[in-house]
Every structure is written in C-alpha cells, then in structure tokens.
Coordinates of C-alpha atoms and ligand atoms in Angstrom, one line a residue:
M831 CA 78.5 74.0 63.2
R832 CA 75.2 75.5 64.3
R833 CA 75.3 79.3 64.8
S834 CA 73.4 81.2 67.4
V835 CA 73.2 84.8 68.8
A836 CA 72.1 86.1 72.1
T837 CA 69.2 88.6 71.8
V838 CA 71.2 91.1 73.9
C839 CA 73.5 91.7 70.9
L840 CA 70.7 93.2 68.8
S841 CA 68.4 96.3 69.0
G842 CA 64.7 96.3 68.9
S843 CA 61.9 94.1 70.4
L844 CA 62.3 90.4 70.9
A845 CA 60.2 89.7 67.8
E846 CA 62.3 92.1 65.7
K847 CA 65.5 90.5 66.9
M848 CA 64.2 87.0 66.0
H849 CA 63.1 88.1 62.5
A850 CA 66.6 89.7 62.0
A851 CA 68.5 86.7 63.3
A852 CA 66.5 84.4 61.0
A853 CA 66.8 86.6 58.0
A854 CA 70.6 86.8 58.4
G855 CA 70.8 83.1 58.5
F856 CA 71.3 82.2 62.2
D857 CA 70.2 78.7 63.3
G858 CA 69.2 79.7 66.8
I859 CA 69.1 82.3 69.5
E860 CA 69.8 82.7 73.2
V861 CA 66.8 84.3 74.9
F862 CA 68.1 87.1 77.1
E863 CA 65.6 87.2 80.0
P864 CA 65.0 91.0 80.0
D865 CA 64.0 90.8 76.4
L866 CA 61.4 88.1 77.3
V867 CA 60.2 90.1 80.3
A868 CA 59.7 93.2 78.2
S869 CA 57.9 91.3 75.3
E870 CA 54.2 91.5 74.7
L871 CA 54.4 88.0 73.3
S872 CA 53.6 85.0 75.5
P873 CA 56.2 82.2 75.8
E874 CA 54.0 80.1 73.6
E875 CA 53.8 82.8 71.0
I876 CA 57.6 83.2 71.0
R877 CA 58.0 79.5 70.7
S878 CA 55.7 79.3 67.6
L879 CA 57.3 82.4 66.1
A880 CA 60.7 80.7 66.4
D881 CA 59.2 77.6 64.8
R882 CA 57.9 79.6 61.9
L883 CA 61.2 81.4 61.4
G884 CA 63.1 78.1 61.6
L885 CA 65.1 79.3 64.7
T886 CA 65.9 77.1 67.7
L887 CA 65.8 78.6 71.1
D888 CA 69.1 77.4 72.4
L889 CA 69.6 79.0 75.8
Y890 CA 67.6 80.9 78.5
Q891 CA 69.9 83.4 80.2
P892 CA 70.9 84.5 82.7
F893 CA 70.0 83.1 86.1
R894 CA 72.0 85.0 88.7
D895 CA 73.3 84.7 92.3
F896 CA 72.3 81.1 92.9
E897 CA 75.0 79.2 94.8
G898 CA 77.3 79.8 97.7
V899 CA 74.4 81.0 99.9
G900 CA 72.9 80.1 103.3
D901 CA 69.9 77.8 103.6
D902 CA 67.1 80.5 103.6
E903 CA 68.6 82.1 100.5
L904 CA 68.9 78.7 98.8
A905 CA 65.2 77.9 99.4
D906 CA 64.3 81.2 97.8
N907 CA 66.7 80.6 94.9
M908 CA 65.1 77.2 94.3
R909 CA 61.7 78.8 94.2
R910 CA 62.9 81.4 91.7
A911 CA 64.6 78.7 89.6
E912 CA 61.5 76.5 89.5
A913 CA 59.4 79.4 88.1
K914 CA 62.1 79.9 85.4
F915 CA 62.1 76.2 84.5
A916 CA 58.3 76.4 84.0
V917 CA 58.8 79.3 81.7
M918 CA 61.5 77.4 79.8
N919 CA 59.1 74.5 79.4
R920 CA 56.5 76.9 77.8
L921 CA 59.2 78.3 75.5
G922 CA 60.6 74.8 74.7
I923 CA 64.2 75.7 75.9
D924 CA 66.2 73.0 77.5
T925 CA 69.3 74.8 78.8
I926 CA 69.6 77.6 81.3
L927 CA 72.7 79.7 81.9
V928 CA 73.4 79.9 85.7
C929 CA 76.3 82.4 86.3
S930 CA 78.5 82.4 89.4
N931 CA 77.3 84.4 92.3
V932 CA 78.4 88.0 92.3
G933 CA 76.0 89.5 94.8
T934 CA 74.7 87.2 97.6
A935 CA 77.4 84.6 98.0
T936 CA 78.5 84.2 101.7
I937 CA 80.2 80.8 101.5
D938 CA 83.5 80.4 99.7
S939 CA 83.4 76.7 99.2
D940 CA 83.6 74.5 96.1
E941 CA 81.8 71.7 98.1
V942 CA 78.9 73.9 99.1
S943 CA 78.5 75.4 95.6
A944 CA 78.6 71.9 94.1
A945 CA 76.0 70.5 96.6
Q946 CA 73.7 73.4 95.8
L947 CA 74.1 73.0 92.1
R948 CA 73.4 69.2 92.5
Q949 CA 70.2 70.1 94.3
L950 CA 69.3 72.5 91.4
G951 CA 70.1 69.6 89.0
D952 CA 67.6 67.4 90.7
L953 CA 64.9 70.0 90.3
A954 CA 66.0 70.6 86.7
V955 CA 65.5 66.9 85.9
R956 CA 61.8 67.2 86.7
Y957 CA 61.5 69.9 84.0
G958 CA 63.8 68.2 81.5
V959 CA 66.2 71.1 81.8
R960 CA 70.0 71.3 81.9
I961 CA 72.1 73.8 84.0
A962 CA 75.1 75.4 82.2
F963 CA 77.2 77.0 85.0
E964 CA 79.4 80.0 84.0
A965 CA 82.2 81.6 85.9
L966 CA 81.9 85.3 85.6
A967 CA 85.2 87.2 85.5
W968 CA 83.9 89.3 88.4
G969 CA 82.3 86.4 90.4
R970 CA 82.5 86.9 94.2
H971 CA 84.3 83.6 94.7
I972 CA 84.1 81.6 91.4
D973 CA 85.7 83.8 88.7
D974 CA 87.8 81.3 86.8
Y975 CA 86.6 78.5 84.4
R976 CA 89.0 76.0 86.1
R977 CA 87.1 76.6 89.4
S978 CA 83.6 76.4 87.8
W979 CA 84.7 73.1 86.2
R980 CA 85.9 71.8 89.6
V981 CA 82.5 72.7 91.1
V982 CA 80.7 70.9 88.2
Q983 CA 82.9 67.8 88.7
L984 CA 82.0 67.9 92.4
A985 CA 78.3 68.3 91.7
D986 CA 78.6 65.1 89.6
H987 CA 75.1 65.5 88.1
A988 CA 74.1 64.6 84.6
S989 CA 72.1 67.8 84.3
V990 CA 74.8 70.1 85.5
G991 CA 77.6 71.2 83.1
L992 CA 79.6 74.2 82.0
C993 CA 79.0 77.3 80.0
L994 CA 82.3 78.7 78.6
D995 CA 82.4 82.4 77.7
S996 CA 85.5 83.6 75.8
F997 CA 85.2 87.1 77.4
H998 CA 85.3 85.8 81.0
I999 CA 88.3 83.6 80.3
L1000 CA 90.4 85.8 78.0
S1001 CA 89.8 89.1 79.7
R1002 CA 91.4 87.6 82.9
G1003 CA 94.3 86.3 80.9
H1004 CA 93.4 82.7 81.9
D1005 CA 95.0 80.0 79.7
P1006 CA 92.3 78.5 77.6
A1007 CA 94.4 75.4 76.8
G1008 CA 93.0 73.7 79.9
I1009 CA 89.6 73.5 78.2
E1010 CA 90.9 70.6 76.2
D1011 CA 90.9 68.5 79.4
I1012 CA 87.2 69.0 80.0
P1013 CA 85.0 66.2 78.4
G1014 CA 83.1 67.8 75.5
D1015 CA 79.7 66.5 76.7
K1016 CA 80.1 68.5 80.0
I1017 CA 80.5 71.7 78.0
F1018 CA 76.8 72.5 77.7
F1019 CA 77.2 75.9 76.0
L1020 CA 79.8 78.2 74.4
Q1021 CA 79.5 82.0 74.2
L1022 CA 81.8 84.0 72.1
A1023 CA 82.8 87.7 72.2
D1024 CA 85.9 89.6 71.3
A1025 CA 87.1 92.8 73.0
P1026 CA 89.7 95.5 72.5
A1027 CA 92.7 95.6 74.9
L1028 CA 91.6 98.2 77.5
S1029 CA 92.7 98.8 81.0
M1030 CA 89.5 99.3 83.0
D1031 CA 87.5 97.3 85.4
V1032 CA 86.4 94.1 83.9
L1033 CA 82.6 94.5 84.5
S1034 CA 82.4 97.9 82.6
W1035 CA 84.7 96.4 79.9
S1036 CA 82.3 93.5 79.5
R1037 CA 79.0 95.4 79.6
H1038 CA 80.0 98.1 77.1
H1039 CA 83.0 97.2 75.0
R1040 CA 82.6 93.6 73.8
L1041 CA 83.0 93.2 70.1
F1042 CA 82.1 90.6 67.5
P1043 CA 84.9 88.0 66.8
G1044 CA 87.7 89.5 64.7
E1045 CA 87.2 93.1 65.8
G1046 CA 89.1 93.1 69.1
S1047 CA 92.4 91.7 70.4
F1048 CA 91.5 88.2 71.7
D1049 CA 92.8 85.1 69.8
L1050 CA 89.4 83.6 69.3
P1051 CA 90.3 81.1 66.6
A1052 CA 92.7 79.4 69.0
F1053 CA 90.1 79.6 71.8
V1054 CA 87.4 77.9 69.7
A1055 CA 89.9 75.3 68.6
H1056 CA 90.5 74.4 72.2
V1057 CA 86.8 74.0 72.8
L1058 CA 86.3 71.9 69.7
R1059 CA 89.2 69.7 70.5
A1060 CA 87.5 69.0 73.9
G1061 CA 84.7 67.5 71.9
Y1062 CA 82.1 70.3 72.2
T1063 CA 79.3 69.9 69.6
G1064 CA 76.8 72.6 70.6
P1065 CA 76.3 75.9 68.8
L1066 CA 78.9 78.7 68.4
S1067 CA 76.9 81.5 70.0
L1068 CA 77.6 85.2 70.2
E1069 CA 77.1 87.1 73.4
V1070 CA 78.2 90.7 72.7
F1071 CA 77.2 93.5 75.0
N1072 CA 78.1 96.7 73.0
D1073 CA 76.5 100.1 73.2
T1074 CA 76.9 100.8 69.5
F1075 CA 75.6 97.5 68.2
R1076 CA 72.4 97.9 70.3
Q1077 CA 71.8 101.3 68.6
T1078 CA 72.3 100.2 65.0
D1079 CA 69.8 98.7 62.5
V1080 CA 68.9 95.2 63.7
E1081 CA 69.0 93.5 60.3
R1082 CA 72.3 95.0 59.5
T1083 CA 73.8 94.1 62.8
A1084 CA 72.6 90.5 62.5
V1085 CA 74.4 90.1 59.2
H1086 CA 77.5 91.7 60.7
A1087 CA 77.3 89.3 63.6
L1088 CA 76.9 86.2 61.4
R1089 CA 79.8 87.3 59.3
S1090 CA 82.0 87.3 62.4
L1091 CA 81.0 83.7 63.2
V1092 CA 81.5 82.4 59.7
W1093 CA 85.0 84.0 59.7
L1094 CA 85.7 82.6 63.2
E1095 CA 84.7 79.0 62.3
D1096 CA 86.8 79.1 59.2
R1097 CA 89.8 80.3 61.2
A1098 CA 89.3 77.8 64.0
R1099 CA 89.2 75.0 61.4
R1100 CA 92.4 76.2 60.0
V1101 CA 94.0 76.4 63.5
M1102 CA 93.0 72.7 63.9
G1103 CA 94.6 71.8 60.7
E1104 CA 91.4 70.6 59.0
D1105 CA 91.5 70.4 55.3
T1106 CA 87.9 71.6 54.8
P1107 CA 87.9 75.3 55.5
L1108 CA 84.6 77.1 55.1
L1109 CA 85.8 80.0 53.1
T1110 CA 87.5 80.3 49.8
D1111 CA 91.2 81.0 50.2
V1112 CA 92.5 84.4 49.2
T1113 CA 95.6 86.3 49.8
A1114 CA 95.6 90.0 50.7
P1115 CA 95.4 92.4 47.8
T1116 CA 98.8 93.5 46.5
G1117 CA 98.1 97.1 45.5
F1118 CA 95.7 99.8 44.5
D1119 CA 94.3 99.6 41.0
F1120 CA 92.5 102.9 41.2
V1121 CA 90.6 105.3 43.5
E1122 CA 87.3 106.9 42.3
V1123 CA 86.1 110.3 43.3
K1124 CA 82.5 111.1 42.6
A1125 CA 80.7 114.4 42.3
E1126 CA 78.1 116.3 40.3
N1127 CA 81.0 118.4 39.0
T1128 CA 84.5 117.1 39.3
S1129 CA 86.3 120.0 37.6
S1130 CA 87.9 121.4 40.8
I1131 CA 89.4 117.9 41.4
E1132 CA 90.6 117.9 37.8
V1133 CA 92.4 121.2 38.3
L1134 CA 94.0 119.8 41.5
L1135 CA 95.2 116.6 39.8
G1136 CA 96.7 118.5 36.9
Q1137 CA 98.6 120.7 39.4
L1138 CA 99.9 117.6 41.2
G1139 CA 101.3 116.2 38.0
F1140 CA 98.5 113.8 36.8
A1141 CA 97.9 113.4 33.1
F1142 CA 94.4 113.3 31.7
R1143 CA 94.2 109.9 30.2
G1144 CA 90.8 110.1 28.6
R1145 CA 87.0 110.1 28.9
H1146 CA 85.1 106.9 29.2
R1147 CA 83.5 105.9 25.9
S1148 CA 80.0 105.6 27.3
K1149 CA 79.8 107.3 30.7
P1150 CA 80.6 110.8 32.2
V1151 CA 83.8 109.3 33.8
S1152 CA 87.4 110.3 33.2
L1153 CA 90.7 108.8 34.1
W1154 CA 93.8 110.6 35.4
V1155 CA 97.1 108.9 35.7
A1156 CA 100.5 109.6 37.3
G1157 CA 103.0 106.8 37.4
D1158 CA 101.1 103.8 38.8
A1159 CA 98.5 106.0 40.4
R1160 CA 95.1 106.1 38.7
I1161 CA 92.2 108.3 39.7
V1162 CA 88.8 107.9 38.2
L1163 CA 86.5 111.0 38.3
N1164 CA 82.8 110.0 38.1
E1165 CA 79.9 112.3 37.5
Q1166 CA 77.4 109.6 36.8
H1167 CA 74.3 109.5 39.1
A1168 CA 76.0 112.2 41.2
R1169 CA 73.4 115.0 41.3
D1170 CA 74.0 117.4 44.2
L1171 CA 77.0 115.4 45.4
A1172 CA 80.2 117.2 46.5
P1173 CA 83.5 115.4 45.7
H1174 CA 83.9 112.3 47.9
L1175 CA 85.7 108.9 47.7
S1176 CA 83.2 106.5 46.2
A1177 CA 85.3 103.5 45.2
V1178 CA 88.6 101.8 45.6
G1179 CA 90.0 99.3 43.2
L1180 CA 92.4 96.7 44.6
R1181 CA 94.6 94.3 42.8
V1182 CA 94.0 90.7 43.8
A1183 CA 95.7 87.5 42.7
D1184 CA 92.4 85.9 41.6
V1185 CA 89.3 88.0 41.0
A1186 CA 86.8 85.1 41.0
S1187 CA 88.1 83.8 44.4
A1188 CA 88.0 87.2 45.9
A1189 CA 84.4 87.7 44.7
R1190 CA 83.4 84.2 46.0
R1191 CA 84.9 84.7 49.4
A1192 CA 83.1 88.1 49.7
S1193 CA 79.8 86.5 48.9
E1194 CA 80.4 83.7 51.4
L1195 CA 80.9 86.5 54.0
M1196 CA 77.6 88.1 52.9
A1197 CA 79.3 91.3 51.6
P1198 CA 76.7 93.1 49.5
P1199 CA 77.5 92.9 45.8
V1200 CA 77.7 96.1 43.8
H1201 CA 75.7 96.3 40.6
R1202 CA 77.0 98.7 38.1
R1203 CA 75.5 98.8 34.6
T1204 CA 78.1 97.6 32.1
Y1205 CA 77.9 97.5 28.4
A1206 CA 78.6 94.5 26.1
S1207 CA 82.0 95.8 25.1
E1208 CA 83.1 96.6 28.6
V1209 CA 85.0 94.7 31.1
P1210 CA 82.6 93.2 33.7
L1211 CA 83.4 94.5 37.2
Q1212 CA 83.4 92.6 40.4
A1213 CA 82.8 94.7 43.4
V1214 CA 81.3 94.7 46.9
E1215 CA 80.1 97.5 49.2
A1216 CA 82.0 98.2 52.3
P1217 CA 80.1 99.2 55.5
D1218 CA 80.5 102.9 54.9
G1219 CA 79.1 102.6 51.3
T1220 CA 82.5 102.7 49.6
Q1221 CA 82.6 100.3 46.6
V1222 CA 85.5 98.0 46.6
F1223 CA 86.4 96.6 43.2
F1224 CA 88.5 93.5 42.6
G1225 CA 91.0 93.9 39.8
G1226 CA 93.4 91.3 38.5
P1227 CA 97.0 91.3 39.6
T1228 CA 98.2 93.2 36.5
T1229 CA 95.4 93.5 34.0
M1230 CA 94.2 97.0 33.6
A1231 CA 91.9 96.1 30.8
W1232 CA 89.3 98.5 32.0
T1233 CA 91.6 101.5 31.4
E1234 CA 91.4 100.7 27.6
E1235 CA 87.8 102.0 27.8
F1236 CA 89.2 105.5 28.3
G1237 CA 90.4 107.4 25.2
D1238 CA 93.2 105.8 23.3
G1239 CA 95.9 105.4 25.9
A1240 CA 98.2 108.4 26.4
D1241 CA 101.7 107.4 27.6
K1242 CA 102.4 107.1 31.2
M1243 CA 103.4 110.5 32.6
T1244 CA 106.8 110.7 34.2
G1245 CA 106.3 113.1 37.1
P1246 CA 106.9 113.2 40.8
V1247 CA 103.9 111.0 41.8
T1248 CA 104.7 107.3 41.4
A1249 CA 101.8 105.4 43.1
I1250 CA 98.9 105.5 45.6
D1251 CA 100.5 105.0 49.0
H1252 CA 97.4 104.8 51.2
V1253 CA 93.7 105.8 51.2
N1254 CA 92.4 107.3 54.4
M1255 CA 88.7 106.5 54.8
A1256 CA 86.5 108.4 57.2
Q1257 CA 84.0 106.0 58.8
P1258 CA 80.6 106.8 60.3
W1259 CA 81.1 106.1 64.1
Q1260 CA 78.5 103.3 64.2
Y1261 CA 80.1 101.3 61.4
F1262 CA 83.8 101.5 62.5
D1263 CA 84.1 98.0 64.1
E1264 CA 82.0 96.5 61.3
A1265 CA 84.5 98.0 58.8
V1266 CA 87.4 96.5 60.7
L1267 CA 85.8 93.0 60.4
F1268 CA 84.9 93.6 56.7
Y1269 CA 88.4 94.5 55.6
T1270 CA 90.1 91.8 57.7
S1271 CA 87.6 89.0 56.8
V1272 CA 86.7 89.7 53.2
L1273 CA 90.1 91.1 52.1
E1274 CA 92.5 89.3 54.5
L1275 CA 94.0 92.7 55.5
D1276 CA 95.7 92.9 58.9
A1277 CA 94.1 95.3 61.4
H1278 CA 96.7 97.2 63.5
S1279 CA 95.8 98.3 67.0
G1280 CA 93.9 101.5 67.3
V1281 CA 95.3 104.9 68.1
E1282 CA 93.6 108.2 69.0
V1283 CA 94.7 111.5 67.5
A1284 CA 93.7 114.9 68.9
G1285 CA 91.7 116.8 66.4
P1286 CA 90.5 120.4 66.8
R1287 CA 87.0 119.2 67.7
G1288 CA 87.7 116.0 69.6
L1289 CA 89.6 112.8 69.4
V1290 CA 89.8 111.0 66.1
R1291 CA 89.9 107.2 66.4
S1292 CA 92.1 105.5 63.8
R1293 CA 92.9 101.9 62.9
V1294 CA 95.1 101.0 59.9
M1295 CA 94.2 98.0 57.7
S1296 CA 97.2 96.8 55.6
S1297 CA 98.4 94.0 53.5
P1298 CA 101.5 92.1 54.7
D1299 CA 103.8 93.9 52.2
N1300 CA 102.1 97.3 52.7
G1301 CA 101.0 97.3 49.1
V1302 CA 97.5 98.3 50.4
R1303 CA 97.1 100.5 53.4
L1304 CA 93.7 101.8 54.5
P1305 CA 93.7 103.9 57.6
L1306 CA 90.1 104.0 58.9
N1307 CA 89.2 107.1 61.0
V1308 CA 86.2 108.1 63.1
A1309 CA 85.9 111.8 63.7
P1310 CA 83.5 113.2 66.3
A1311 CA 80.2 113.8 64.5
I1312 CA 79.7 117.3 65.9
D1313 CA 79.1 119.2 62.7
E1314 CA 76.8 117.3 60.4
S1315 CA 77.2 119.9 57.7
A1316 CA 80.9 119.3 57.4
P1317 CA 81.4 115.5 57.0
P1318 CA 84.9 114.3 57.8
A1319 CA 87.5 114.5 55.1
Q1320 CA 88.9 111.5 53.3
H1321 CA 92.2 111.5 51.6
V1322 CA 94.3 109.8 49.0
A1323 CA 98.1 109.8 49.8
L1324 CA 100.3 109.8 46.7
L1325 CA 103.7 108.3 46.9
C1326 CA 106.5 110.5 45.5
S1327 CA 110.2 109.9 45.0
D1328 CA 110.8 113.4 46.4
V1329 CA 108.1 115.4 48.1
R1330 CA 110.0 118.7 48.2
E1331 CA 110.5 118.5 44.4
A1332 CA 106.8 117.5 44.0
V1333 CA 105.7 120.5 46.0
R1334 CA 107.9 122.8 43.9
H1335 CA 106.5 121.2 40.7
A1336 CA 102.9 121.8 42.0
R1337 CA 103.7 125.4 43.0
G1338 CA 105.0 126.0 39.5
R1339 CA 101.5 125.0 38.3
G1340 CA 99.8 127.4 40.8
L1341 CA 99.0 125.0 43.7
Q1342 CA 99.5 126.3 47.2
M1343 CA 99.8 123.5 49.7
L1344 CA 98.0 123.6 53.0
P1345 CA 99.9 126.2 55.1
V1346 CA 101.7 124.8 58.1
P1347 CA 102.3 127.1 61.1
T1348 CA 105.7 128.3 62.2
N1349 CA 105.1 126.8 65.7
Y1350 CA 105.1 123.4 64.1
Y1351 CA 108.6 123.9 62.7
D1352 CA 109.9 125.4 66.0
D1353 CA 108.7 122.3 67.7
L1354 CA 110.0 120.0 65.0
E1355 CA 113.5 121.6 65.1
A1356 CA 113.6 121.3 69.0
R1357 CA 112.2 117.8 69.1
L1358 CA 114.4 116.2 66.4
G1359 CA 117.4 118.5 66.6
L1360 CA 117.0 119.5 62.9
D1361 CA 119.6 121.4 61.0
P1362 CA 118.2 125.0 60.7
S1363 CA 118.7 125.1 56.9
F1364 CA 116.8 121.8 56.6
R1365 CA 114.0 123.2 58.8
H1366 CA 113.8 126.3 56.7
E1367 CA 113.5 124.3 53.5
L1368 CA 110.6 122.3 55.0
E1369 CA 108.9 125.4 56.3
E1370 CA 109.2 127.3 53.1
L1371 CA 107.5 124.5 51.2
D1372 CA 104.9 123.6 53.9
V1373 CA 106.3 120.1 54.0
M1374 CA 105.9 118.2 57.3
Y1375 CA 108.4 115.7 58.5
D1376 CA 108.7 112.7 60.8
R1377 CA 111.3 110.0 61.5
D1378 CA 111.4 106.9 63.6
G1379 CA 113.9 104.1 64.2
N1380 CA 113.5 102.9 60.7
G1381 CA 113.5 105.9 58.4
E1382 CA 112.0 109.2 57.5
Y1383 CA 108.6 110.5 56.3
F1384 CA 108.0 113.7 54.3
N1385 CA 104.4 114.9 53.6
A1386 CA 102.4 117.8 52.4
Y1387 CA 98.7 118.3 51.9
T1388 CA 96.4 120.0 49.4
R1389 CA 93.3 122.0 50.5
T1390 CA 90.1 120.0 50.9
V1391 CA 87.7 119.9 47.9
G1392 CA 84.2 118.7 49.0
Q1393 CA 85.2 115.8 51.3
V1394 CA 88.5 115.0 49.6
F1395 CA 92.1 116.1 49.9
F1396 CA 95.4 114.7 48.6
E1397 CA 98.6 114.1 50.5
L1398 CA 102.0 113.9 48.9
V1399 CA 104.2 111.4 50.8
E1400 CA 107.8 110.3 50.6
R1401 CA 109.0 107.3 52.6
R1402 CA 112.8 106.9 53.2
T1403 CA 114.1 103.5 54.0
G1404 CA 111.7 101.5 56.3
Y1405 CA 109.4 104.2 57.6
A1406 CA 106.0 102.5 57.9
G1407 CA 103.9 105.0 59.8
F1408 CA 101.7 107.8 58.7
G1409 CA 103.2 110.9 60.4
A1410 CA 100.6 110.6 63.2
T1411 CA 102.3 113.3 65.2
N1412 CA 101.7 115.7 62.4
A1413 CA 98.0 114.9 62.1
P1414 CA 96.7 117.3 64.8
V1415 CA 98.6 120.2 63.2
R1416 CA 97.1 119.2 59.8
M1417 CA 93.6 119.0 61.1
A1418 CA 93.9 122.4 62.8
A1419 CA 95.3 123.9 59.5
Q1420 CA 92.4 122.4 57.5
R1421 CA 89.9 123.9 59.9
R1422 CA 91.4 127.3 59.3
Ligands
LIG309 MG1 78.2 84.9 79.1
LIG310 MG1 97.9 110.3 55.5

C-alpha cells in the first residue's frame, strides 16, 4: 500500500519535512496547513519540489468548523473554502480534510450538516476537489465516525466522503468493526496514530501524546484490517501530534515513522489471514548470548566480575577485548576505540532461531546495520544499532563459535551466577518510544505497559520488553536528564540459585554490596510480616526482597562503575517482576 505522513508529525520547515519524508521512503505527505502558511515557498514551488522528490501531495488539512452553522456563517465558510480549493489547485492536491465543527456549530442536526456538506461538495466539483469529512473525538455534535458516516450518506454527493482517524475512534472506545459496513470508495482517507492509555481530556491526549503505531495501547492491526476489509485503497497515513517527535531530528523521525507503518501493514495483513506478509517471519530471541561493556580501561569491571564469581575466559586473539564467564552468563569487556570512555553497556548479544532471518527482518525495518571490522578467521557478526546506540547482535540458538576466538576455552566455572536475567537499558528521553517500537518490531519482543518509579531526582519511566518465555527481558528506563555530567546508570542482572550465598561469596572476595538502609528493612518487616531472623539475615547481607502472588525475589546491587552496575537476582517459583518497590531505595542508595 502507499504510505504517507502528515507534515505535523515532523520537525523543521515544510521543505525540510518533505526532504526527510522522501529520503525515508514515504510515497506521499499530508500538507498540514500551518506548515504551508509558514513556508516561504509558493504553492507552485512546493508542488514542483514534491515532483522532484517523487512525493505525492495526498491531503490538505485541516479545514475547521464548517457545518452545523446558520446561514451567514455558512456563506462565510463557503468563501473560506473556495479560497482553500484555489490553493489546492495550485498545489495539485485533490482531497481536503474537513473536520467536524468544534467551535461554531449551533445546529445539532444530521440533515443540516449533510445539506451544508452537499453544498460544499457542489463547490468542490468546480475545483476538482473531494471532501473527506472527519468526526473529531471532541466535535461539538458530531464526535463519532458512525454519525459522520450517517451525515455523508445523507449528503449523498460523489465528492463528499469520510476521513477515518484511528485516534478519534479508538480513544473514545468506539467499536471499529462497523467500518466494514462502509463502502470502501466512500472512505476517502485514513489517518493512523497510536496512543498510550491515559486518563485525561481527549483533546490534550490527542494534541500531545499520540504515538506512532506499535508504541501505544491501541490495537491498530485490527483497526487497519477493518478498513481494508471495507475496500479502502488509499494510502496508510500517519497523523501523530507528539511533543517529542516534533523536537527530534527530522530525518531520524521520518525513518522511525516509516518503520511503524511497515510494521503495521505487515501485522494488518496477518490479521486478515493473507499469505503474503511484508516482513520476514522471526520468533522472539530465546536468551542472552552476551553483554558487552566498553571503556578505555575496563580493569575496575574486571575486579568486580572476579568478585562476583566470573572466570576470565581469555583475551581476544586480535583485539583488546576479553571474555568473562559465569555459568551461562558471558560478559565481554571491550577497550577497542574507547578512548576517554567510562564503562558503559555497548552491546547485547541475543540468541535467535535463525540469524539470517533476524538480520533480513531488521533490514526490512530499516534498522541501521553495525559494521565491525572482522578478520578472515573470525566469525562474521550480524548486528544492528538500537535507537540509543546500543549494538544488538544476533547469535545462533546455541552456537557460541565466537567464544572460540578467546584464549583456549577454560572450563565453565561453577559459581553462584548461572545466567543473565535481564539487562536494564537507560534511554535518552527523546528516543524512548522509538526504542519500544524498535524492540517490538525488529525483535518481536512484547512491550509491557509502562510504570513510573520515584527516583531521588524525579520520576523514572520504565517499560519492560520481554520474550514470551522471559528468556530475554530488557527493562527500558528514562531518568530525568537533570545532571548531564552523571548519565543514568545501566545494569546487568545476574541470575543466581541463591543470592544470599552469592553475596557471602562476593564478600569473601572483598566486595561490599550497595548498603541498604535500616528503614527499608523496618518497612519490609512491617509490610510483609517477615520473621525477624529472616529480616536480620537480609539486612546483614544488604539483600533486598519482594514477593507477589506467584513467588519471591531476592536481589542485591554492586556499586556503579562508570555507568554500569550489576545486580544479583534470585527468582523463586513464578516471580516475574523486577522488585520495582525496591527501586526507589536502590536509587537513593546509589546517589549516596
Ligand atoms: Mg485526523
Ligand atoms: Mg533490575
């Protein structure tokens, strides 16, 4: 299908937006009127720029407060409309979005609105223009697509049809299944936006918090499937008002936007049972292959890993890179091209069923490939760059051929650490939603709903990405960016069979875990009714504790080195959380 984007989604001037949309690979754009009004380019220049860029101009929008008005108002609205039709002729745009009246409507009557739209349709014919009528969720009288469709039916004019906008329909909880009863050729345009579940007034929700498909909580694949089953053949077009996207780099946001549409079209085709999906099939990764920490000097991390029970497995045969292993947990320390860099998480290796398919899907979704210099004898690596710059490597389901490049294979260490449990990635605030789409679309991870945790310097937004069997869990966090000199910490959580034993083991090697205050244990004992001797054992070891209906969670933290710290975790029975109630205490302790 053709893909389009409203210029309101992007930052910059109209010309910059057009260049970025074309470079990303969009077929067309919706011209948002304020972008035209502010442009120094004439309509004819915009038209020829679009021609040069290979973009179609698919929609002129919006035209507000037209119908449901008295005669004087209508005459003035017809005059306004005619001026816009003339501009559309100069631009070469044949469809205009007319949204339901929110401000000046005085007559609550389908018949009156229909008659006025019919009159507008007659005028539109003279300019070769079509009217796409949209029910805004906050329209004064017409706020439901079923009512706008009734009005369009009553108008009974070949040049008057509907614009459907997923936000206006799904934000109100209206059942989109009824769309299938609308003849496809009367759906003149389709606008798509996702949004997080929020309880706030629908106008503010729409103007500030729309998201690209796949990033919020609407079921957009099912929505698009209804529209396609109705017989709609126009473009899939994004109309996303979002304060963050309008501040980010226009070229990057355009690619991000297109990725969401490609993902959505693929999902919608699957919902419809088509046997020609757009994207290569992959299943979610099954586990962590490795985590890489990069720094100019990784020796302080080496000390920490040794204290946690990791064994030095060897140095890479051709690079300043070393491998540390504990059970099934592998940590790579990389000093290559790391001048002046403090320790930070630079790469995550994931085990996937089929490396070639994973790489192909990533490329179909425009994930930037990572180029690492390899040598003839080395295993070629397939990797892509996540929005925050973390490199994500695809490793085979079991093959760890790359580990053969390190030394000559010391035996697996049998210590308290058995595997990597989760990797907590701090995200720059402006890339958080893009990261959610990246991990769900490229890797087929599930995005859990967001939570907010109180940190010492503001709320930390958090969303967990996980594989269905929890083999891979990636909590994404956004910390308030108050202190640029202290970037938010990232951490690797290491699964242990017994955290208390692991802490004693680390202590024996001189590692003091992050001290946890007595107040925490007082509260824990009161909250959960803990046995005092159990409480004292936890307190003595600085081990935190949580339990839910499924099971128990024990965890303890190391100090932060550079941007990185480690967590020891133990999960008893079905505990699937991350000890979120402990996080504020941990963050306060780290700040001390
Ligand atoms: Mg709209
Ligand atoms: Mg954690």
